[in-house]
């Protein structure tokens, strides 16, 4: 990920000059755009201008991974633009946030320039993956030329359909290509349809992750890996842009709408998590919500195929590096995820802890009024290698007043003098893959005379085979009653 830097772009198509694909470094965020098209009249050949333009839209949609949607209503391509001081180049303004096309005598008051057939005006917003995100595009066809619609060999009248095809290539983020046979050649010729190079260019932007390795990741699992030399860069994964940071890509599928917590933890990386569809179109991202170097994506996502990208900043912001180890947990538990799962000995493990405090059963928060009724619950998903073993569960509550409390086997909270005396509150002969743990029900501060109290709750489990080693949530459930 890069720090973003508003951008405007302008492309020309020249008639009488004599084009592998070339990306201009921009991309539509979701692989699709809606064009408003309603140009009155027909070409001398009898084909309507609308039909010619829609043919060009359909070629890109049918032959590439980009989709143009059609809205058969007129939008002035110059709405929101005014002539610039020099009457040359890109007009002033940022348009009207819709995509239109029309014939015009000038470029929103600016000159077309000698021999320019058509101009695509694009507005892109700063992106954070090394490319700008295209937000709007408008196409102006130069009225100074005689236009028609026909296939094949170029004539003195200009074929509107092939010029539209070329400009739409700019509209989706392609630059000129002079080294291969392509509609994206800088000058018009006898070609009247998309060429393999044009299609490859579009698909490198919108067709998914190319040659980068994709590992699968399961829901309710943990992976530990690192970003390092030899990994794909964002630039390689997306097929363009300028982001050289390393990225690991994971795939997973949701059979139905699912609430997910996805946590990336690292002490070496400034973690960045990106969730995309299987074509790399953005769904969600986070670069800094859970902790100093961690990232957390939490939400409800529809059924479908997804890619999860573990990334970092080209220039680290809050953490030291842009290579190093990380851990990702992905869970469909609706409780907040508690990161930094730990063990007493410091060994690494792949357990996932969840827990939170709520007064309405929906929103988890960290500060309550004395009059609010507080419910606290948690769940433990043990390391998969521990499932089925004999185990004991522990609960430790630290109060800001200094007391330590533990829950005992009778379900009572007892004062603890030493942490090493902590009793288990439950034992099992076979650890399940998930253990739900209710902690507090309807606790009202005012009922117990509690005020200005901070509460931290840790949960843990140990295996009968190694009773001294307790696995617990490094970040506690934490809240205050005021
Ligand atoms: Zn061009």
XYZ file of C-alpha atoms and ligand atoms in Angstrom:
483
model
C 0.000 0.000 0.000
C 1.151 3.496 -0.771
C 0.090 6.781 0.718
C -2.407 8.305 -1.715
C -1.567 11.508 -3.618
C -6.797 13.993 -7.354
C -5.757 13.471 -10.631
C -7.191 14.258 -13.991
C -6.402 12.647 -17.333
C -6.894 13.435 -20.963
C -6.467 11.239 -24.013
C -6.383 12.123 -27.663
C -6.963 10.068 -30.761
C -5.256 11.450 -33.840
C -6.480 10.646 -37.347
C -3.582 10.716 -39.776
C -0.553 9.557 -37.843
C 0.208 6.071 -37.927
C 0.231 0.910 -31.931
C 2.111 -5.213 -25.702
C -0.751 -3.106 -24.026
C 0.062 -0.128 -21.935
C -1.633 0.710 -18.676
C -1.915 4.307 -17.636
C -1.865 3.423 -13.952
C -5.570 3.912 -13.263
C -8.369 1.500 -12.573
C -12.099 1.531 -11.932
C -12.592 0.332 -8.382
C -15.176 -2.333 -9.182
C -14.423 -3.390 -12.746
C -17.497 -1.720 -14.154
C -18.880 1.648 -15.230
C -22.267 2.904 -16.407
C -22.286 5.014 -19.581
C -25.115 7.413 -20.333
C -25.707 7.344 -24.052
C -28.401 9.157 -26.063
C -26.861 10.842 -29.133
C -29.633 11.748 -31.601
C -29.361 10.849 -35.273
C -27.864 8.210 -37.495
C -24.674 7.823 -39.498
C -24.824 8.104 -43.307
C -24.688 4.287 -43.364
C -28.041 4.236 -41.553
C -26.694 2.937 -38.229
C -27.646 5.144 -35.285
C -24.834 6.767 -33.306
C -26.289 5.158 -30.193
C -26.090 1.697 -31.762
C -22.485 2.328 -32.812
C -21.510 3.428 -29.303
C -23.384 0.570 -27.661
C -21.617 -1.889 -29.998
C -18.302 -0.540 -28.752
C -19.407 -0.798 -25.107
C -20.584 -4.362 -25.723
C -17.261 -5.426 -27.260
C -15.369 -4.426 -24.129
C -17.988 -6.025 -21.871
C -18.207 -9.287 -23.802
C -14.536 -9.822 -24.580
C -12.868 -8.602 -21.395
C -13.362 -8.789 -17.630
C -14.522 -5.177 -17.566
C -18.274 -4.492 -17.728
C -19.904 -1.415 -19.213
C -23.495 -0.898 -18.158
C -25.719 1.208 -20.399
C -28.115 3.921 -19.281
C -30.069 5.166 -22.311
C -30.361 8.755 -21.173
C -28.318 11.822 -22.040
C -25.614 13.308 -19.840
C -23.707 16.281 -21.162
C -20.065 15.176 -21.090
C -19.109 18.797 -20.317
C -21.397 19.186 -17.312
C -19.180 20.399 -14.492
C -16.313 21.448 -16.789
C -15.389 24.954 -17.918
C -12.678 26.212 -20.302
C -9.235 26.489 -18.787
C -7.274 29.743 -18.906
C -5.212 28.609 -21.903
C -8.169 27.037 -23.781
C -5.952 23.997 -24.188
C -5.693 20.591 -22.585
C -7.883 19.471 -19.702
C -10.756 21.852 -18.951
C -11.244 23.211 -15.456
C -13.579 21.434 -13.079
C -14.328 17.917 -11.931
C -17.407 17.051 -14.002
C -20.738 15.758 -12.754
C -19.795 12.272 -11.508
C -21.545 10.608 -14.460
C -20.169 9.191 -17.706
C -21.445 10.746 -20.947
C -20.555 10.952 -24.634
C -21.462 13.313 -27.476
C -20.238 15.104 -30.576
C -18.799 18.538 -29.801
C -17.147 21.492 -31.521
C -14.678 21.869 -28.703
C -13.565 20.247 -25.459
C -15.900 21.988 -23.014
C -14.634 25.330 -24.370
C -11.039 24.238 -24.938
C -9.674 23.523 -28.390
C -9.580 19.965 -29.708
C -6.174 20.541 -31.268
C -5.156 19.834 -34.823
C -6.214 16.433 -36.120
C -7.714 15.211 -32.862
C -10.683 12.917 -33.520
C -11.897 12.461 -30.003
C -10.955 13.090 -26.405
C -11.621 11.111 -23.273
C -11.691 13.137 -20.078
C -11.172 11.041 -16.978
C -11.266 11.970 -13.323
C -9.459 9.676 -10.952
C -9.267 9.839 -7.203
C -6.119 9.083 -5.295
C -5.818 5.397 -4.537
C -3.652 3.649 -2.033
C -2.422 0.649 -4.014
C -0.189 2.488 -6.469
C -2.915 3.403 -8.908
C -5.607 6.051 -9.023
C -9.248 4.975 -8.895
C -11.219 6.206 -11.890
C -14.413 7.919 -10.801
C -15.754 9.448 -14.010
C -15.044 9.488 -17.726
C -16.557 11.503 -20.598
C -15.958 11.186 -24.338
C -16.148 14.020 -26.872
C -16.097 13.318 -30.639
C -14.775 16.183 -32.776
C -17.580 17.625 -34.932
C -15.015 19.082 -37.358
C -14.708 15.642 -39.014
C -17.117 13.783 -41.255
C -18.323 10.736 -39.308
C -19.883 7.486 -40.403
C -20.150 3.931 -39.122
C -18.670 1.122 -41.225
C -16.407 -1.907 -40.857
C -13.005 -2.600 -42.347
C -10.687 -0.431 -44.372
C -10.455 3.160 -43.248
C -12.103 5.759 -45.500
C -12.003 9.543 -45.441
C -15.096 9.585 -43.228
C -14.157 8.584 -39.718
C -15.679 5.381 -38.350
C -17.412 6.435 -35.130
C -17.609 2.900 -33.737
C -13.873 2.172 -33.835
C -13.033 5.585 -32.368
C -15.531 4.880 -29.575
C -13.846 1.498 -29.059
C -10.453 3.188 -28.715
C -11.674 5.935 -26.368
C -13.438 3.382 -24.187
C -10.069 1.669 -23.812
C -8.784 4.909 -22.304
C -11.944 5.107 -20.219
C -11.114 1.807 -18.505
C -7.481 2.724 -17.892
C -5.514 1.718 -20.985
C -2.895 3.963 -22.558
C -1.625 3.926 -26.128
C 0.084 0.855 -27.534
C 2.303 1.349 -30.534
C 4.355 -1.831 -30.381
C 1.605 -4.393 -31.021
C -1.442 -4.684 -33.252
C -4.042 -2.964 -31.121
C -7.106 -0.759 -31.131
C -5.171 1.227 -28.551
C -2.702 2.392 -31.224
C -2.340 6.164 -30.998
C -3.674 6.611 -34.511
C -6.676 5.290 -36.343
C -6.205 2.544 -38.929
C -8.033 -0.336 -40.588
C -8.693 -2.228 -37.356
C -12.330 -2.114 -36.285
C -12.451 -4.543 -33.351
C -10.611 -5.351 -30.131
C -7.319 -7.186 -30.631
C -5.714 -9.769 -28.313
C -3.379 -7.116 -26.928
C -6.306 -4.839 -26.022
C -8.099 -7.716 -24.314
C -4.951 -8.735 -22.433
C -4.522 -5.163 -21.258
C -8.070 -4.950 -19.923
C -7.816 -8.347 -18.270
C -4.518 -7.532 -16.616
C -6.398 -4.704 -14.870
C -9.701 -6.449 -14.206
C -9.126 -10.174 -14.665
C -7.821 -11.082 -11.247
C -4.465 -11.888 -9.747
C -2.525 -13.150 -12.758
C 0.445 -15.396 -11.976
C 0.686 -14.642 -8.270
C 0.317 -17.630 -5.974
C -3.036 -17.860 -4.206
C -3.260 -19.974 -1.048
C -6.573 -21.066 0.357
C -7.609 -20.041 3.856
C -10.476 -21.601 5.786
C -13.038 -19.791 7.900
C -12.203 -20.248 11.597
C -8.541 -20.834 10.967
C -5.219 -19.133 11.535
C -2.298 -18.856 9.123
C 1.196 -17.712 9.975
C 3.444 -16.535 7.180
C 5.636 -13.584 6.312
C 5.991 -10.914 3.682
C 9.419 -11.332 2.162
C 11.594 -11.205 -0.923
C 10.131 -13.478 -3.580
C 6.509 -12.657 -2.746
C 4.382 -10.946 -5.351
C 4.206 -7.176 -5.177
C 0.925 -5.266 -5.386
C 2.106 -4.100 -8.811
C 2.468 -7.701 -10.005
C -0.784 -8.814 -8.418
C -2.831 -6.004 -9.947
C -0.931 -5.945 -13.237
C -0.115 -2.254 -12.994
C 0.457 0.778 -10.858
C 3.512 1.690 -8.854
C 3.123 -0.176 -5.568
C 6.166 -2.328 -4.921
C 5.092 -3.553 -1.483
C 4.862 -7.321 -0.984
C 1.502 -9.006 -0.757
C 0.282 -12.529 0.080
C -3.048 -13.542 -1.423
C -5.492 -16.023 0.114
C -8.773 -17.274 -1.294
C -11.917 -18.349 0.498
C -15.582 -18.776 -0.326
C -18.736 -18.005 1.587
C -21.705 -20.285 0.948
C -24.120 -17.767 2.421
C -24.064 -14.283 3.895
C -21.623 -14.431 6.793
C -20.336 -12.151 9.536
C -16.547 -12.286 9.603
C -13.755 -10.968 11.782
C -10.431 -11.049 9.966
C -7.405 -10.066 12.018
C -3.844 -9.573 10.821
C -1.299 -9.315 13.619
C 2.365 -8.511 13.319
C 5.101 -7.019 15.375
C 7.285 -6.446 12.313
C 4.933 -5.116 9.666
C 2.618 -2.176 9.409
C -0.247 -4.561 8.618
C -2.693 -3.838 5.814
C -5.583 -6.203 5.083
C -7.573 -5.985 1.863
C -10.667 -8.002 1.085
C -11.584 -8.182 -2.607
C -13.762 -10.267 -4.865
C -12.025 -12.909 -6.955
C -11.211 -10.260 -9.596
C -9.422 -8.030 -7.076
C -12.226 -5.505 -6.926
C -12.214 -3.962 -3.487
C -14.730 -5.041 -0.847
C -13.161 -3.806 2.401
C -9.819 -2.862 3.864
C -8.146 -1.858 7.091
C -4.691 -0.644 7.892
C -4.808 0.235 11.531
C -7.785 -0.575 13.655
C -6.919 -3.257 16.097
C -3.558 -2.277 17.462
C -0.347 -0.588 16.620
C 0.770 -2.961 13.899
C -2.431 -4.902 13.379
C -5.347 -4.698 10.987
C -8.929 -5.848 11.422
C -11.712 -6.292 8.892
C -15.100 -6.923 10.433
C -18.401 -7.053 8.601
C -21.152 -9.080 7.030
C -20.351 -10.236 3.522
C -22.545 -11.880 0.878
C -22.013 -15.383 -0.469
C -19.232 -15.513 -3.053
C -15.561 -16.060 -3.777
C -13.118 -13.719 -2.080
C -9.452 -12.873 -2.006
C -7.809 -11.753 1.208
C -4.618 -9.770 0.708
C -2.014 -9.466 3.444
C -0.054 -6.331 2.657
C 1.982 -3.563 4.258
C 3.005 -0.010 3.467
C 5.761 0.755 0.973
C 6.967 3.176 3.605
C 5.987 1.875 7.050
C 3.970 4.374 9.056
C 3.474 3.127 12.584
C 5.518 -0.087 12.667
C 9.111 -0.714 11.854
C 9.209 -2.715 8.661
C 7.731 -3.804 5.380
C 8.926 -7.396 5.516
C 8.455 -9.905 8.319
C 6.159 -12.364 10.014
C 2.435 -11.997 10.451
C -0.521 -14.019 11.635
C -4.023 -13.914 10.166
C -7.115 -15.290 11.876
C -10.422 -15.446 10.101
C -13.552 -16.253 12.043
C -17.315 -16.156 11.649
C -17.809 -15.530 15.357
C -19.935 -12.404 15.870
C -18.171 -11.455 19.098
C -15.253 -9.026 18.747
C -11.951 -10.776 18.099
C -9.332 -10.421 20.861
C -5.947 -10.329 19.174
C -2.538 -11.339 20.444
C -3.296 -14.867 21.565
C -0.516 -15.812 23.976
C 0.756 -18.653 26.091
C 2.507 -18.575 29.451
C 5.709 -19.934 27.923
C 5.527 -17.564 24.975
C 5.134 -20.337 22.414
C 3.174 -19.520 19.314
C -0.217 -21.076 18.806
C -3.167 -20.756 16.491
C -5.998 -20.261 18.955
C -8.568 -17.499 18.420
C -10.243 -15.661 21.290
C -13.395 -13.604 21.032
C -15.235 -11.623 23.630
C -16.962 -8.400 24.413
C -19.247 -6.412 26.692
C -22.627 -5.106 25.578
C -25.716 -3.495 27.071
C -28.033 -4.001 24.086
C -26.817 -7.354 22.763
C -25.786 -5.773 19.472
C -23.067 -3.212 20.043
C -19.903 -4.075 21.933
C -18.299 -1.183 23.746
C -15.727 -0.334 26.364
C -17.505 2.232 28.523
C -20.782 1.854 30.419
C -22.879 3.987 32.725
C -23.694 2.702 36.216
C -27.343 2.502 35.175
C -26.628 0.205 32.220
C -27.104 -3.508 32.400
C -23.922 -5.171 31.142
C -23.592 -8.587 29.520
C -20.199 -10.087 28.850
C -19.496 -13.235 26.883
C -16.573 -14.862 25.146
C -15.582 -17.840 23.105
C -12.379 -19.775 22.581
C -11.429 -21.503 19.359
C -8.433 -23.601 20.437
C -5.463 -24.248 18.205
C -6.720 -26.967 15.810
C -3.910 -29.299 16.980
C -5.352 -29.144 20.535
C -8.897 -30.128 19.625
C -9.981 -33.438 21.167
C -7.452 -33.344 24.027
C -8.285 -33.222 27.738
C -8.201 -29.596 28.874
C -9.091 -27.097 31.609
C -10.532 -23.587 31.213
C -9.592 -20.507 33.240
C -11.006 -17.013 33.729
C -9.106 -14.108 35.276
C -10.625 -10.689 35.998
C -8.396 -7.736 36.835
C -10.047 -4.701 38.402
C -8.638 -1.186 38.339
C -9.035 -1.199 42.116
C -6.256 -3.791 42.222
C -8.212 -6.959 42.956
C -7.766 -10.130 40.964
C -10.737 -12.423 40.608
C -11.042 -15.919 39.200
C -14.060 -18.023 38.431
C -14.013 -21.372 40.222
C -15.612 -24.736 39.441
C -18.737 -23.734 41.394
C -19.216 -20.798 39.046
C -18.331 -18.286 41.796
C -15.868 -15.416 41.503
C -13.161 -15.702 44.134
C -10.406 -13.298 45.134
C -7.016 -14.489 43.993
C -3.873 -13.741 45.983
C -1.413 -15.169 43.455
C -1.957 -15.771 39.752
C -0.379 -19.204 40.083
C -3.281 -20.235 42.325
C -5.845 -19.745 39.585
C -8.381 -22.606 39.608
C -9.997 -23.979 36.459
C -13.699 -23.199 36.206
C -14.354 -26.089 33.863
C -12.626 -29.206 32.541
C -13.254 -31.389 29.538
C -12.109 -34.774 28.258
C -12.158 -33.558 24.682
C -11.520 -29.944 23.741
C -14.154 -28.785 21.203
C -13.248 -26.676 18.188
C -15.150 -23.843 19.812
C -16.114 -23.240 23.437
C -18.638 -20.496 24.183
C -18.271 -18.918 27.630
C -20.918 -16.689 29.228
C -19.171 -14.416 31.760
C -21.497 -11.804 33.220
C -25.219 -11.352 32.880
C -27.138 -8.133 33.611
C -24.467 -6.538 35.777
C -25.623 -3.068 36.831
C -22.967 -0.873 38.423
C -25.485 1.046 40.554
C -26.932 -2.149 41.991
C -23.545 -3.114 43.460
C -22.370 0.394 44.295
C -19.752 0.232 41.532
C -18.440 3.363 39.883
C -15.246 4.427 38.141
C -14.122 0.821 37.823
C -12.016 -0.623 35.014
C -12.417 -4.320 34.207
C -10.116 -6.561 32.186
C -11.048 -10.177 31.519
C -8.682 -12.894 30.346
C -9.702 -16.399 29.333
C -7.462 -19.357 28.931
C -7.156 -23.083 28.525
C -4.467 -25.609 29.251
C -4.020 -29.161 27.987
C -3.914 -32.040 30.463
C -0.683 -33.083 28.746
C 0.985 -29.789 29.742
C -1.037 -28.257 32.593
C 1.434 -25.423 33.235
C 1.072 -23.993 29.771
C -1.995 -21.783 29.546
C -3.132 -20.303 26.228
C -4.925 -16.992 26.645
C -6.023 -13.774 24.991
C -3.172 -11.264 25.118
C -5.658 -8.439 24.624
C -8.345 -8.710 27.313
C -12.031 -7.934 27.158
C -11.769 -4.450 28.557
C -14.435 -2.013 29.761
C -15.184 0.560 32.425
C -18.226 1.360 34.535
C -18.610 5.088 35.268
Zn -5.979 7.463 -27.660
